[in-house]
mmCIF file with all atom_site columns, C-alpha atoms in Angstrom:
data_model
loop_
_atom_site.group_PDB
_atom_site.id
_atom_site.type_symbol
_atom_site.label_atom_id
_atom_site.label_alt_id
_atom_site.label_comp_id
_atom_site.label_asym_id
_atom_site.label_entity_id
_atom_site.label_seq_id
_atom_site.pdbx_PDB_ins_code
_atom_site.Cartn_x
_atom_site.Cartn_y
_atom_site.Cartn_z
_atom_site.occupancy
_atom_site.B_iso_or_equiv
_atom_site.pdbx_formal_charge
_atom_site.auth_seq_id
_atom_site.auth_comp_id
_atom_site.auth_asym_id
_atom_site.auth_atom_id
_atom_site.pdbx_PDB_model_num
ATOM 1  C CA . THR A 1 1  ? 105.735 96.965  95.957  1.00 93.00 ? 1  THR A CA 1
ATOM 2  C CA . PRO A 1 2  ? 108.336 99.855  96.771  1.00 95.00 ? 2  PRO A CA 1
ATOM 3  C CA . ARG A 1 3  ? 108.892 98.586  100.341 1.00 97.00 ? 3  ARG A CA 1
ATOM 4  C CA . GLU A 1 4  ? 109.713 95.262  98.931  1.00 97.00 ? 4  GLU A CA 1
ATOM 5  C CA . ARG A 1 5  ? 112.124 96.761  96.755  1.00 95.00 ? 5  ARG A CA 1
ATOM 6  C CA . ASP A 1 6  ? 113.891 98.416  99.645  1.00 97.00 ? 6  ASP A CA 1
ATOM 7  C CA . VAL A 1 7  ? 114.124 95.183  101.691 1.00 98.00 ? 7  VAL A CA 1
ATOM 8  C CA . LEU A 1 8  ? 115.342 93.277  98.648  1.00 97.00 ? 8  LEU A CA 1
ATOM 9  C CA . ALA A 1 9  ? 118.045 95.952  98.107  1.00 96.00 ? 9  ALA A CA 1
ATOM 10 C CA . ALA A 1 10 ? 119.173 95.654  101.795 1.00 97.00 ? 10 ALA A CA 1
ATOM 11 C CA . MET A 1 11 ? 119.146 91.780  101.215 1.00 97.00 ? 11 MET A CA 1
ATOM 12 C CA . ALA A 1 12 ? 121.578 92.429  98.225  1.00 96.00 ? 12 ALA A CA 1
ATOM 13 C CA . GLU A 1 13 ? 123.878 94.476  100.676 1.00 96.00 ? 13 GLU A CA 1
ATOM 14 C CA . GLY A 1 14 ? 124.168 91.196  102.769 1.00 95.00 ? 14 GLY A CA 1
ATOM 15 C CA . LYS A 1 15 ? 121.844 92.454  105.418 1.00 97.00 ? 15 LYS A CA 1
ATOM 16 C CA . SER A 1 16 ? 120.040 90.176  107.834 1.00 97.00 ? 16 SER A CA 1
ATOM 17 C CA . ASN A 1 17 ? 116.288 90.393  108.739 1.00 97.00 ? 17 ASN A CA 1
ATOM 18 C CA . ILE A 1 18 ? 117.216 92.351  111.837 1.00 98.00 ? 18 ILE A CA 1
ATOM 19 C CA . GLY A 1 19 ? 119.495 94.540  110.138 1.00 98.00 ? 19 GLY A CA 1
ATOM 20 C CA . ILE A 1 20 ? 117.085 95.416  107.442 1.00 98.00 ? 20 ILE A CA 1
ATOM 21 C CA . ALA A 1 21 ? 114.306 96.089  110.281 1.00 98.00 ? 21 ALA A CA 1
ATOM 22 C CA . SER A 1 22 ? 116.751 98.518  111.979 1.00 98.00 ? 22 SER A CA 1
ATOM 23 C CA . ASP A 1 23 ? 117.493 100.394 108.788 1.00 97.00 ? 23 ASP A CA 1
ATOM 24 C CA . LEU A 1 24 ? 113.900 100.659 107.768 1.00 97.00 ? 24 LEU A CA 1
ATOM 25 C CA . PHE A 1 25 ? 112.395 101.501 111.177 1.00 97.00 ? 25 PHE A CA 1
ATOM 26 C CA . VAL A 1 26 ? 110.177 98.573  110.950 1.00 98.00 ? 26 VAL A CA 1
ATOM 27 C CA . THR A 1 27 ? 109.806 95.534  112.752 1.00 98.00 ? 27 THR A CA 1
ATOM 28 C CA . GLU A 1 28 ? 111.527 92.093  112.064 1.00 98.00 ? 28 GLU A CA 1
ATOM 29 C CA . ALA A 1 29 ? 108.051 90.577  111.392 1.00 98.00 ? 29 ALA A CA 1
ATOM 30 C CA . ALA A 1 30 ? 107.326 93.377  108.711 1.00 98.00 ? 30 ALA A CA 1
ATOM 31 C CA . VAL A 1 31 ? 110.578 92.447  107.036 1.00 98.00 ? 31 VAL A CA 1
ATOM 32 C CA . GLU A 1 32 ? 109.666 88.780  107.173 1.00 97.00 ? 32 GLU A CA 1
ATOM 33 C CA . LYS A 1 33 ? 106.389 89.690  105.639 1.00 97.00 ? 33 LYS A CA 1
ATOM 34 C CA . HIS A 1 34 ? 108.154 91.525  102.929 1.00 98.00 ? 34 HIS A CA 1
ATOM 35 C CA . VAL A 1 35 ? 110.774 88.772  102.208 1.00 97.00 ? 35 VAL A CA 1
ATOM 36 C CA . THR A 1 36 ? 107.771 86.318  102.101 1.00 96.00 ? 36 THR A CA 1
ATOM 37 C CA . GLY A 1 37 ? 106.136 88.358  99.407  1.00 97.00 ? 37 GLY A CA 1
ATOM 38 C CA . ILE A 1 38 ? 109.219 89.000  97.471  1.00 97.00 ? 38 ILE A CA 1
ATOM 39 C CA . PHE A 1 39 ? 109.729 85.190  97.450  1.00 96.00 ? 39 PHE A CA 1
ATOM 40 C CA . GLN A 1 40 ? 106.109 84.716  96.390  1.00 96.00 ? 40 GLN A CA 1
ATOM 41 C CA . LYS A 1 41 ? 106.116 87.100  93.383  1.00 96.00 ? 41 LYS A CA 1
ATOM 42 C CA . LEU A 1 42 ? 109.509 85.615  92.186  1.00 96.00 ? 42 LEU A CA 1
ATOM 43 C CA . GLY A 1 43 ? 107.934 82.258  92.180  1.00 95.00 ? 43 GLY A CA 1
ATOM 44 C CA . LEU A 1 44 ? 110.695 80.935  94.741  1.00 95.00 ? 44 LEU A CA 1
ATOM 45 C CA . GLY A 1 45 ? 108.955 78.077  96.946  1.00 93.00 ? 45 GLY A CA 1
ATOM 46 C CA . PRO A 1 46 ? 110.809 76.549  99.699  1.00 91.00 ? 46 PRO A CA 1
ATOM 47 C CA . THR A 1 47 ? 113.383 73.900  98.539  1.00 88.00 ? 47 THR A CA 1
ATOM 48 C CA . THR A 1 48 ? 116.209 71.997  100.070 1.00 86.00 ? 48 THR A CA 1
ATOM 49 C CA . THR A 1 49 ? 118.684 72.414  97.291  1.00 91.00 ? 49 THR A CA 1
ATOM 50 C CA . GLU A 1 50 ? 118.474 76.281  96.771  1.00 91.00 ? 50 GLU A CA 1
ATOM 51 C CA . HIS A 1 51 ? 118.560 79.296  98.915  1.00 95.00 ? 51 HIS A CA 1
ATOM 52 C CA . ARG A 1 52 ? 115.506 81.299  97.899  1.00 95.00 ? 52 ARG A CA 1
ATOM 53 C CA . ARG A 1 53 ? 117.112 84.641  99.688  1.00 95.00 ? 53 ARG A CA 1
ATOM 54 C CA . VAL A 1 54 ? 120.276 84.164  97.200  1.00 95.00 ? 54 VAL A CA 1
ATOM 55 C CA . LEU A 1 55 ? 118.066 83.751  94.208  1.00 95.00 ? 55 LEU A CA 1
ATOM 56 C CA . ALA A 1 56 ? 116.020 86.608  94.931  1.00 96.00 ? 56 ALA A CA 1
ATOM 57 C CA . VAL A 1 57 ? 119.198 88.668  95.151  1.00 96.00 ? 57 VAL A CA 1
ATOM 58 C CA . LEU A 1 58 ? 120.570 87.477  91.965  1.00 95.00 ? 58 LEU A CA 1
ATOM 59 C CA . THR A 1 59 ? 117.240 88.438  90.323  1.00 94.00 ? 59 THR A CA 1
ATOM 60 C CA . TYR A 1 60 ? 117.522 92.002  91.878  1.00 93.00 ? 60 TYR A CA 1
ATOM 61 C CA . VAL A 1 61 ? 120.991 92.390  90.743  1.00 92.00 ? 61 VAL A CA 1
ATOM 62 C CA . ARG A 1 62 ? 120.286 91.109  87.080  1.00 92.00 ? 62 ARG A CA 1
ATOM 63 C CA . SER A 1 63 ? 117.408 93.608  86.876  1.00 90.00 ? 63 SER A CA 1
ATOM 64 C CA . SER A 1 64 ? 119.328 96.456  88.144  1.00 86.00 ? 64 SER A CA 1
ATOM 65 C CA . SER A 1 65 ? 122.384 96.186  86.022  1.00 76.00 ? 65 SER A CA 1
ATOM 66 C CA . GLY A 1 66 ? 120.563 95.489  82.482  1.00 60.00 ? 66 GLY A CA 1
#
């Protein structure tokens, strides 16, 4: 969704969920919901060996630069 893209862009800037919530004028819970949606859409399930947030940002950066 457009809001998920906004959240992902803010994640790529290194912002925390609280920082994203403040910038987008939404609650932290709303940001967490969007982050969960991003992870699901990118097929990034829970894992102990990888950071889903980093993988999501890498996907975003690669799609933005190409």
